[in-house]
PDB file of C-alpha atoms and ligand atoms in Angstrom:
ATOM      1  CA  MET A   7      -4.217   0.295 -28.425  1.00 39.00           C
ATOM      2  CA  THR A   8      -1.960   2.405 -26.193  1.00 42.00           C
ATOM      3  CA  SER A   9      -2.528   5.623 -24.262  1.00 43.00           C
ATOM      4  CA  PRO A  10      -0.940   8.813 -25.621  1.00 42.00           C
ATOM      5  CA  ALA A  11       1.013   9.415 -22.419  1.00 45.00           C
ATOM      6  CA  ASP A  12       2.767   6.062 -22.234  1.00 46.00           C
ATOM      7  CA  ASP A  13       2.853   2.712 -23.934  1.00 46.00           C
ATOM      8  CA  ARG A  14       0.725   0.848 -21.403  1.00 49.00           C
ATOM      9  CA  PRO A  15      -2.289  -0.839 -22.990  1.00 44.00           C
ATOM     10  CA  VAL A  16      -5.482   1.150 -22.561  1.00 46.00           C
ATOM     11  CA  ARG A  17      -8.022  -0.927 -20.674  1.00 55.00           C
ATOM     12  CA  ASN A  18     -11.395  -0.243 -22.219  1.00 73.00           C
ATOM     13  CA  ILE A  19     -13.229  -2.974 -20.345  1.00 86.00           C
ATOM     14  CA  ARG A  20     -15.172  -1.467 -17.462  1.00 92.00           C
ATOM     15  CA  SER A  21     -15.345  -3.041 -14.018  1.00 89.00           C
ATOM     16  CA  PHE A  22     -18.908  -1.768 -13.491  1.00 88.00           C
ATOM     17  CA  VAL A  23     -22.273  -1.443 -15.176  1.00 85.00           C
ATOM     18  CA  ARG A  24     -23.942   1.929 -14.853  1.00 78.00           C
ATOM     19  CA  ARG A  25     -27.277   1.165 -13.248  1.00 75.00           C
ATOM     20  CA  GLU A  26     -29.249   4.027 -11.829  1.00 73.00           C
ATOM     21  CA  GLY A  27     -31.334   2.008  -9.366  1.00 82.00           C
ATOM     22  CA  ARG A  28     -33.823   3.601  -7.066  1.00 92.00           C
ATOM     23  CA  ILE A  29     -32.822   6.992  -5.749  1.00 95.00           C
ATOM     24  CA  THR A  30     -34.602   8.652  -2.852  1.00 97.00           C
ATOM     25  CA  ALA A  31     -35.711  12.278  -2.881  1.00 97.00           C
ATOM     26  CA  GLY A  32     -33.188  12.976  -0.116  1.00 98.00           C
ATOM     27  CA  GLN A  33     -30.324  11.467  -2.109  1.00 98.00           C
ATOM     28  CA  GLU A  34     -31.348  13.429  -5.206  1.00 97.00           C
ATOM     29  CA  ARG A  35     -31.494  16.636  -3.168  1.00 98.00           C
ATOM     30  CA  ALA A  36     -28.077  15.893  -1.655  1.00 98.00           C
ATOM     31  CA  LEU A  37     -26.634  15.494  -5.159  1.00 98.00           C
ATOM     32  CA  GLN A  38     -28.027  18.889  -6.127  1.00 98.00           C
ATOM     33  CA  GLU A  39     -27.249  20.813  -2.972  1.00 98.00           C
ATOM     34  CA  LEU A  40     -24.159  19.191  -1.461  1.00 98.00           C
ATOM     35  CA  TRP A  41     -22.151  18.372  -4.573  1.00 98.00           C
ATOM     36  CA  PRO A  42     -20.574  21.854  -4.724  1.00 97.00           C
ATOM     37  CA  ARG A  43     -19.215  21.340  -1.203  1.00 98.00           C
ATOM     38  CA  TYR A  44     -17.952  17.753  -1.410  1.00 98.00           C
ATOM     39  CA  GLY A  45     -17.791  16.838  -5.096  1.00 98.00           C
ATOM     40  CA  LEU A  46     -14.654  16.810  -7.208  1.00 98.00           C
ATOM     41  CA  GLU A  47     -14.739  16.846 -10.990  1.00 96.00           C
ATOM     42  CA  ALA A  48     -12.314  14.767 -13.032  1.00 94.00           C
ATOM     43  CA  GLY A  49     -10.306  16.425 -15.763  1.00 89.00           C
ATOM     44  CA  ALA A  50      -7.288  18.156 -14.319  1.00 90.00           C
ATOM     45  CA  PRO A  51      -4.720  16.804 -11.832  1.00 94.00           C
ATOM     46  CA  LEU A  52      -5.950  17.170  -8.262  1.00 97.00           C
ATOM     47  CA  ASP A  53      -4.060  19.422  -5.835  1.00 97.00           C
ATOM     48  CA  LEU A  54      -4.842  17.586  -2.594  1.00 98.00           C
ATOM     49  CA  ALA A  55      -3.316  20.166  -0.242  1.00 98.00           C
ATOM     50  CA  ALA A  56      -5.422  22.899  -1.852  1.00 98.00           C
ATOM     51  CA  ILE A  57      -8.584  20.756  -1.861  1.00 98.00           C
ATOM     52  CA  PHE A  58      -8.379  19.884   1.844  1.00 98.00           C
ATOM     53  CA  GLY A  59      -6.599  23.055   2.938  1.00 98.00           C
ATOM     54  CA  ARG A  60      -3.915  21.095   4.755  1.00 98.00           C
ATOM     55  CA  GLN A  61      -1.183  18.462   4.354  1.00 98.00           C
ATOM     56  CA  ALA A  62      -2.523  15.180   5.723  1.00 98.00           C
ATOM     57  CA  PRO A  63      -2.290  11.479   4.875  1.00 98.00           C
ATOM     58  CA  CYS A  64      -4.718  10.719   2.067  1.00 98.00           C
ATOM     59  CA  THR A  65      -6.810   7.559   1.673  1.00 98.00           C
ATOM     60  CA  LEU A  66      -8.648   6.735  -1.548  1.00 98.00           C
ATOM     61  CA  GLU A  67     -11.594   4.325  -1.453  1.00 98.00           C
ATOM     62  CA  ILE A  68     -12.656   2.892  -4.811  1.00 98.00           C
ATOM     63  CA  GLY A  69     -16.259   1.696  -5.112  1.00 98.00           C
ATOM     64  CA  PHE A  70     -17.593   2.881  -1.744  1.00 98.00           C
ATOM     65  CA  GLY A  71     -21.111   1.596  -2.479  1.00 97.00           C
ATOM     66  CA  ASN A  72     -23.523   3.382  -0.152  1.00 97.00           C
ATOM     67  CA  GLY A  73     -20.614   5.164   1.589  1.00 98.00           C
ATOM     68  CA  ASP A  74     -21.514   4.143   5.139  1.00 97.00           C
ATOM     69  CA  SER A  75     -18.113   2.589   5.802  1.00 96.00           C
ATOM     70  CA  LEU A  76     -16.257   5.532   4.254  1.00 98.00           C
ATOM     71  CA  ALA A  77     -18.160   8.018   6.426  1.00 98.00           C
ATOM     72  CA  ALA A  78     -17.463   5.885   9.513  1.00 98.00           C
ATOM     73  CA  MET A  79     -13.716   5.699   8.778  1.00 98.00           C
ATOM     74  CA  ALA A  80     -13.525   9.440   8.098  1.00 98.00           C
ATOM     75  CA  GLU A  81     -15.268  10.172  11.385  1.00 98.00           C
ATOM     76  CA  GLN A  82     -12.907   7.848  13.273  1.00 98.00           C
ATOM     77  CA  GLN A  83      -9.798   9.329  11.627  1.00 98.00           C
ATOM     78  CA  PRO A  84     -10.202  13.125  11.521  1.00 98.00           C
ATOM     79  CA  GLU A  85      -6.425  13.485  11.094  1.00 98.00           C
ATOM     80  CA  CYS A  86      -6.662  11.831   7.652  1.00 98.00           C
ATOM     81  CA  ASP A  87      -8.189  12.998   4.389  1.00 98.00           C
ATOM     82  CA  PHE A  88     -10.350  10.710   2.266  1.00 98.00           C
ATOM     83  CA  ILE A  89     -11.418  10.634  -1.357  1.00 98.00           C
ATOM     84  CA  GLY A  90     -14.211   8.278  -2.340  1.00 98.00           C
ATOM     85  CA  ILE A  91     -14.923   7.252  -5.924  1.00 98.00           C
ATOM     86  CA  GLU A  92     -18.170   5.557  -6.949  1.00 98.00           C
ATOM     87  CA  VAL A  93     -20.203   5.469 -10.148  1.00 97.00           C
ATOM     88  CA  HIS A  94     -23.523   4.551  -8.526  1.00 96.00           C
ATOM     89  CA  ARG A  95     -25.546   7.790  -8.187  1.00 96.00           C
ATOM     90  CA  PRO A  96     -27.796   6.797  -5.266  1.00 97.00           C
ATOM     91  CA  GLY A  97     -24.720   5.683  -3.287  1.00 97.00           C
ATOM     92  CA  VAL A  98     -23.006   8.999  -3.969  1.00 98.00           C
ATOM     93  CA  GLY A  99     -26.136  10.856  -2.845  1.00 98.00           C
ATOM     94  CA  ARG A 100     -26.305   8.806   0.334  1.00 98.00           C
ATOM     95  CA  LEU A 101     -22.663   9.499   1.187  1.00 98.00           C
ATOM     96  CA  LEU A 102     -23.200  13.231   0.657  1.00 98.00           C
ATOM     97  CA  GLN A 103     -26.121  13.097   3.093  1.00 98.00           C
ATOM     98  CA  GLN A 104     -23.921  11.356   5.666  1.00 98.00           C
ATOM     99  CA  LEU A 105     -21.038  13.801   5.294  1.00 98.00           C
ATOM    100  CA  HIS A 106     -23.409  16.692   5.834  1.00 98.00           C
ATOM    101  CA  ALA A 107     -25.222  15.089   8.779  1.00 98.00           C
ATOM    102  CA  ARG A 108     -21.952  14.202  10.542  1.00 98.00           C
ATOM    103  CA  GLU A 109     -20.327  17.528   9.622  1.00 98.00           C
ATOM    104  CA  LEU A 110     -17.303  15.798   8.112  1.00 98.00           C
ATOM    105  CA  ASP A 111     -14.895  18.001   6.235  1.00 98.00           C
ATOM    106  CA  ASN A 112     -12.144  15.469   5.517  1.00 98.00           C
ATOM    107  CA  VAL A 113     -13.907  13.664   2.641  1.00 98.00           C
ATOM    108  CA  ARG A 114     -14.310  14.533  -1.038  1.00 98.00           C
ATOM    109  CA  VAL A 115     -16.315  12.530  -3.539  1.00 98.00           C
ATOM    110  CA  MET A 116     -15.955  11.687  -7.219  1.00 98.00           C
ATOM    111  CA  ARG A 117     -18.591  10.097  -9.446  1.00 97.00           C
ATOM    112  CA  GLU A 118     -16.327   8.651 -12.095  1.00 96.00           C
ATOM    113  CA  ASP A 119     -14.628   5.506 -13.287  1.00 97.00           C
ATOM    114  CA  ALA A 120     -11.810   5.143 -10.754  1.00 98.00           C
ATOM    115  CA  VAL A 121      -9.440   3.820 -13.405  1.00 97.00           C
ATOM    116  CA  GLN A 122      -9.806   7.062 -15.365  1.00 96.00           C
ATOM    117  CA  VAL A 123      -9.355   9.144 -12.211  1.00 97.00           C
ATOM    118  CA  LEU A 124      -6.157   7.306 -11.367  1.00 97.00           C
ATOM    119  CA  LYS A 125      -4.855   7.839 -14.867  1.00 96.00           C
ATOM    120  CA  CYS A 126      -5.708  11.496 -15.300  1.00 95.00           C
ATOM    121  CA  CYS A 127      -6.223  13.158 -11.939  1.00 96.00           C
ATOM    122  CA  LEU A 128      -4.120  11.720  -9.145  1.00 97.00           C
ATOM    123  CA  PRO A 129      -0.485  12.785  -8.888  1.00 97.00           C
ATOM    124  CA  ASP A 130       2.089  10.012  -8.495  1.00 98.00           C
ATOM    125  CA  ASN A 131       2.960   9.092  -4.884  1.00 98.00           C
ATOM    126  CA  SER A 132      -0.008  11.087  -3.583  1.00 98.00           C
ATOM    127  CA  LEU A 133      -1.819   8.319  -1.677  1.00 98.00           C
ATOM    128  CA  ASP A 134      -1.023   6.850   1.706  1.00 98.00           C
ATOM    129  CA  ARG A 135      -3.697   4.204   1.519  1.00 98.00           C
ATOM    130  CA  LEU A 136      -5.889   2.712  -1.166  1.00 98.00           C
ATOM    131  CA  LEU A 137      -8.999   0.785  -0.140  1.00 98.00           C
ATOM    132  CA  LEU A 138     -10.855  -1.615  -2.414  1.00 98.00           C
ATOM    133  CA  PHE A 139     -13.573  -3.276  -0.383  1.00 98.00           C
ATOM    134  CA  PHE A 140     -15.644  -5.964  -2.062  1.00 98.00           C
ATOM    135  CA  PRO A 141     -15.069  -5.018  -5.704  1.00 98.00           C
ATOM    136  CA  ASP A 142     -17.629  -6.547  -8.066  1.00 97.00           C
ATOM    137  CA  PRO A 143     -16.592 -10.215  -8.174  1.00 95.00           C
ATOM    138  CA  TRP A 144     -17.660 -10.874 -11.782  1.00 94.00           C
ATOM    139  CA  HIS A 145     -17.813 -14.522 -10.798  1.00 90.00           C
ATOM    140  CA  LYS A 146     -18.583 -16.045 -14.190  1.00 92.00           C
ATOM    141  CA  LYS A 147     -15.389 -17.102 -15.924  1.00 92.00           C
ATOM    142  CA  ARG A 148     -16.244 -15.248 -19.121  1.00 94.00           C
ATOM    143  CA  HIS A 149     -16.561 -12.045 -17.048  1.00 93.00           C
ATOM    144  CA  HIS A 150     -13.239 -12.367 -15.189  1.00 93.00           C
ATOM    145  CA  LYS A 151     -11.709  -9.830 -17.564  1.00 94.00           C
ATOM    146  CA  ARG A 152     -14.038  -7.224 -15.993  1.00 95.00           C
ATOM    147  CA  ARG A 153     -12.523  -7.639 -12.540  1.00 97.00           C
ATOM    148  CA  ILE A 154     -10.834  -4.397 -11.566  1.00 98.00           C
ATOM    149  CA  VAL A 155      -7.826  -6.171 -10.063  1.00 98.00           C
ATOM    150  CA  GLN A 156      -5.568  -6.897 -13.027  1.00 97.00           C
ATOM    151  CA  THR A 157      -1.831  -6.479 -13.557  1.00 97.00           C
ATOM    152  CA  GLY A 158      -2.211  -3.126 -15.354  1.00 97.00           C
ATOM    153  CA  PHE A 159      -4.440  -1.773 -12.574  1.00 98.00           C
ATOM    154  CA  ILE A 160      -1.931  -2.761  -9.888  1.00 98.00           C
ATOM    155  CA  GLU A 161       0.864  -1.097 -11.899  1.00 98.00           C
ATOM    156  CA  LEU A 162      -1.233   2.065 -11.935  1.00 98.00           C
ATOM    157  CA  LEU A 163      -1.778   1.854  -8.164  1.00 98.00           C
ATOM    158  CA  SER A 164       1.933   1.392  -7.586  1.00 98.00           C
ATOM    159  CA  GLU A 165       2.512   4.781  -9.224  1.00 98.00           C
ATOM    160  CA  LYS A 166      -0.078   6.530  -7.045  1.00 98.00           C
ATOM    161  CA  ILE A 167       0.647   4.982  -3.612  1.00 98.00           C
ATOM    162  CA  ARG A 168       3.752   6.373  -1.970  1.00 98.00           C
ATOM    163  CA  SER A 169       6.510   4.099  -0.727  1.00 98.00           C
ATOM    164  CA  GLY A 170       5.501   2.826   2.724  1.00 98.00           C
ATOM    165  CA  GLY A 171       1.813   3.310   1.874  1.00 98.00           C
ATOM    166  CA  CYS A 172      -0.749   0.552   1.866  1.00 98.00           C
ATOM    167  CA  LEU A 173      -3.191  -1.233  -0.420  1.00 99.00           C
ATOM    168  CA  HIS A 174      -6.065  -2.962   1.385  1.00 98.00           C
ATOM    169  CA  MET A 175      -8.486  -5.170  -0.531  1.00 98.00           C
ATOM    170  CA  ALA A 176     -11.300  -7.319   0.758  1.00 98.00           C
ATOM    171  CA  THR A 177     -13.564  -9.793  -0.987  1.00 98.00           C
ATOM    172  CA  ASP A 178     -16.174 -12.376  -0.045  1.00 98.00           C
ATOM    173  CA  TRP A 179     -15.435 -14.455  -3.116  1.00 96.00           C
ATOM    174  CA  GLU A 180     -12.640 -16.965  -2.499  1.00 96.00           C
ATOM    175  CA  ASP A 181     -11.811 -17.316  -6.166  1.00 95.00           C
ATOM    176  CA  TYR A 182     -11.334 -13.537  -6.403  1.00 97.00           C
ATOM    177  CA  ALA A 183      -9.084 -13.584  -3.309  1.00 98.00           C
ATOM    178  CA  VAL A 184      -6.938 -16.230  -5.007  1.00 97.00           C
ATOM    179  CA  HIS A 185      -6.868 -14.097  -8.170  1.00 97.00           C
ATOM    180  CA  MET A 186      -5.845 -11.018  -6.139  1.00 98.00           C
ATOM    181  CA  LEU A 187      -3.052 -12.960  -4.446  1.00 98.00           C
ATOM    182  CA  GLU A 188      -1.805 -14.215  -7.815  1.00 98.00           C
ATOM    183  CA  VAL A 189      -1.787 -10.754  -9.400  1.00 98.00           C
ATOM    184  CA  MET A 190      -0.150  -9.183  -6.334  1.00 98.00           C
ATOM    185  CA  GLY A 191       2.386 -12.006  -6.140  1.00 98.00           C
ATOM    186  CA  GLN A 192       3.670 -10.918  -9.548  1.00 97.00           C
ATOM    187  CA  SER A 193       4.131  -7.278  -8.537  1.00 98.00           C
ATOM    188  CA  PRO A 194       7.632  -6.250  -7.428  1.00 98.00           C
ATOM    189  CA  ASP A 195       6.136  -3.049  -5.940  1.00 98.00           C
ATOM    190  CA  PHE A 196       4.074  -4.523  -3.114  1.00 98.00           C
ATOM    191  CA  ARG A 197       4.839  -6.734  -0.122  1.00 98.00           C
ATOM    192  CA  ASN A 198       2.126  -8.873   1.440  1.00 98.00           C
ATOM    193  CA  SER A 199       1.908  -7.820   5.120  1.00 98.00           C
ATOM    194  CA  ALA A 200       0.875 -11.353   6.061  1.00 98.00           C
ATOM    195  CA  GLY A 201       3.558 -13.104   4.004  1.00 98.00           C
ATOM    196  CA  ASP A 202       3.216 -14.374   0.436  1.00 97.00           C
ATOM    197  CA  GLY A 203      -0.128 -15.930  -0.367  1.00 97.00           C
ATOM    198  CA  ASN A 204      -1.726 -15.047   2.976  1.00 98.00           C
ATOM    199  CA  THR A 205      -4.730 -13.002   4.083  1.00 98.00           C
ATOM    200  CA  VAL A 206      -5.348 -11.159   7.366  1.00 98.00           C
ATOM    201  CA  PRO A 207      -8.287 -10.910   9.798  1.00 98.00           C
ATOM    202  CA  ARG A 208     -10.377  -7.761   9.232  1.00 98.00           C
ATOM    203  CA  PRO A 209      -8.341  -4.838  10.646  1.00 98.00           C
ATOM    204  CA  ASP A 210     -10.180  -2.784  13.303  1.00 97.00           C
ATOM    205  CA  TYR A 211     -10.301   0.312  11.104  1.00 97.00           C
ATOM    206  CA  ARG A 212     -12.349  -1.431   8.411  1.00 98.00           C
ATOM    207  CA  PRO A 213     -16.082  -1.305   9.131  1.00 98.00           C
ATOM    208  CA  VAL A 214     -18.233  -4.208   7.985  1.00 98.00           C
ATOM    209  CA  THR A 215     -19.656  -2.995   4.680  1.00 98.00           C
ATOM    210  CA  LYS A 216     -23.144  -3.294   3.256  1.00 97.00           C
ATOM    211  CA  PHE A 217     -22.051  -5.701   0.539  1.00 97.00           C
ATOM    212  CA  GLU A 218     -20.173  -7.767   3.103  1.00 97.00           C
ATOM    213  CA  GLN A 219     -23.283  -8.040   5.288  1.00 97.00           C
ATOM    214  CA  ARG A 220     -25.220  -9.324   2.305  1.00 96.00           C
ATOM    215  CA  GLY A 221     -22.517 -11.945   1.715  1.00 95.00           C
ATOM    216  CA  GLN A 222     -22.580 -12.934   5.371  1.00 95.00           C
ATOM    217  CA  ARG A 223     -26.328 -13.556   5.152  1.00 96.00           C
ATOM    218  CA  LEU A 224     -25.604 -15.863   2.219  1.00 96.00           C
ATOM    219  CA  GLY A 225     -22.918 -17.700   4.214  1.00 96.00           C
ATOM    220  CA  HIS A 226     -19.930 -16.245   2.360  1.00 96.00           C
ATOM    221  CA  GLY A 227     -16.457 -16.073   3.917  1.00 97.00           C
ATOM    222  CA  VAL A 228     -14.402 -12.847   3.908  1.00 98.00           C
ATOM    223  CA  TRP A 229     -10.772 -12.385   2.890  1.00 98.00           C
ATOM    224  CA  ASP A 230      -8.801  -9.212   3.680  1.00 98.00           C
ATOM    225  CA  LEU A 231      -5.505  -8.636   1.880  1.00 98.00           C
ATOM    226  CA  VAL A 232      -3.106  -5.912   3.030  1.00 98.00           C
ATOM    227  CA  PHE A 233      -0.006  -4.980   1.048  1.00 98.00           C
ATOM    228  CA  GLU A 234       2.728  -2.464   1.712  1.00 98.00           C
ATOM    229  CA  ARG A 235       4.059  -0.359  -1.171  1.00 98.00           C
ATOM    230  CA  VAL A 236       7.791  -1.053  -1.021  1.00 98.00           C
TER     231      VAL A 236
HETATM  232  C1  SAM B 526     -19.898  -4.951  -4.957  1.00 57.80           C
HETATM  233  S1  SAM B 526     -20.011  -3.246  -4.701  1.00 57.80           S
HETATM  234  C2  SAM B 526     -19.268  -3.018  -3.083  1.00 57.80           C
HETATM  235  C3  SAM B 526     -19.607  -1.688  -2.501  1.00 57.80           C
HETATM  236  C4  SAM B 526     -18.986  -1.393  -1.124  1.00 57.80           C
HETATM  237  N1  SAM B 526     -17.544  -1.333  -1.192  1.00 57.80           N
HETATM  238  C5  SAM B 526     -19.426  -2.387  -0.106  1.00 57.80           C
HETATM  239  O1  SAM B 526     -18.611  -3.238   0.273  1.00 57.80           O
HETATM  240  O2  SAM B 526     -20.599  -2.325   0.318  1.00 57.80           O
HETATM  241  C6  SAM B 526     -18.768  -2.614  -5.780  1.00 57.80           C
HETATM  242  C7  SAM B 526     -18.939  -1.152  -6.090  1.00 57.80           C
HETATM  243  O3  SAM B 526     -17.855  -0.699  -6.867  1.00 57.80           O
HETATM  244  C8  SAM B 526     -18.320   0.240  -7.799  1.00 57.80           C
HETATM  245  N2  SAM B 526     -17.344   0.264  -8.898  1.00 57.80           N
HETATM  246  C9  SAM B 526     -16.974  -0.771  -9.674  1.00 57.80           C
HETATM  247  N3  SAM B 526     -16.034  -0.409 -10.547  1.00 57.80           N
HETATM  248  C10 SAM B 526     -15.804   0.914 -10.332  1.00 57.80           C
HETATM  249  C11 SAM B 526     -14.955   1.869 -10.936  1.00 57.80           C
HETATM  250  N4  SAM B 526     -14.141   1.521 -11.951  1.00 57.80           N
HETATM  251  N5  SAM B 526     -14.976   3.135 -10.481  1.00 57.80           N
HETATM  252  C12 SAM B 526     -15.800   3.482  -9.450  1.00 57.80           C
HETATM  253  N6  SAM B 526     -16.640   2.625  -8.830  1.00 57.80           N
HETATM  254  C13 SAM B 526     -16.639   1.352  -9.274  1.00 57.80           C
HETATM  255  C14 SAM B 526     -19.695  -0.265  -8.194  1.00 57.80           C
HETATM  256  O4  SAM B 526     -20.527   0.765  -8.676  1.00 57.80           O
HETATM  257  C15 SAM B 526     -20.205  -0.845  -6.883  1.00 57.80           C
HETATM  258  O5  SAM B 526     -20.986   0.087  -6.162  1.00 57.80           O
END
């Protein structure tokens, strides 16, 4: 099957399962009351300058989880704009609470499948940085096809990240880090900042995430991979 717009295969396999989980009254209220201020709907191409009311470097975080690290980065980098995409409703609600409490105006939020957003809503060359921190590892071999990092996904990212921009991934699953390095090694559009096949220590700007902390408690290692869009 191919998409109508081009002849790239349509990837129908999702990298997530929609689980509602427990949502607090505060998160539910934030979804109701704060969505009009911070939420973006998918559908039409996004006009980033109009959305943020300025021209500024734009970072997209895919799968922000509970949003704590996204809120921290946005607070530390007021000169940058941020879009966060997450499908998990309680996490979205929690991020909205944080944005409101910290009075952050440089973040917008989408509750969608990031792959669909990339395909339909983000203009080419619109991103300065794409962050993918601890994507679901789908560690069983029969589930590897659900991993978000695949050749087609990286091709899509290469269209959206401007030349000189950056793709930063992190994982606590060594096998997934190896998979990421293999997929990226085949892309002519990205250059590994640490040299082919290498990872980097956690850059200062990346907060330790909730999922990462859980991995640390279980004794997992952490691998950060930073690539430049050539
Ligand atoms: C393992 S969690 C990591 C969360 C967070 N980055 C952290 O480190 O704490 C991965 C997250 O990615 C989200 N996710 C997976 N695939 C996604 C997609 N295609 N679009 C948006 N979110 C996605 C999941 O809902 C989940 O919350």
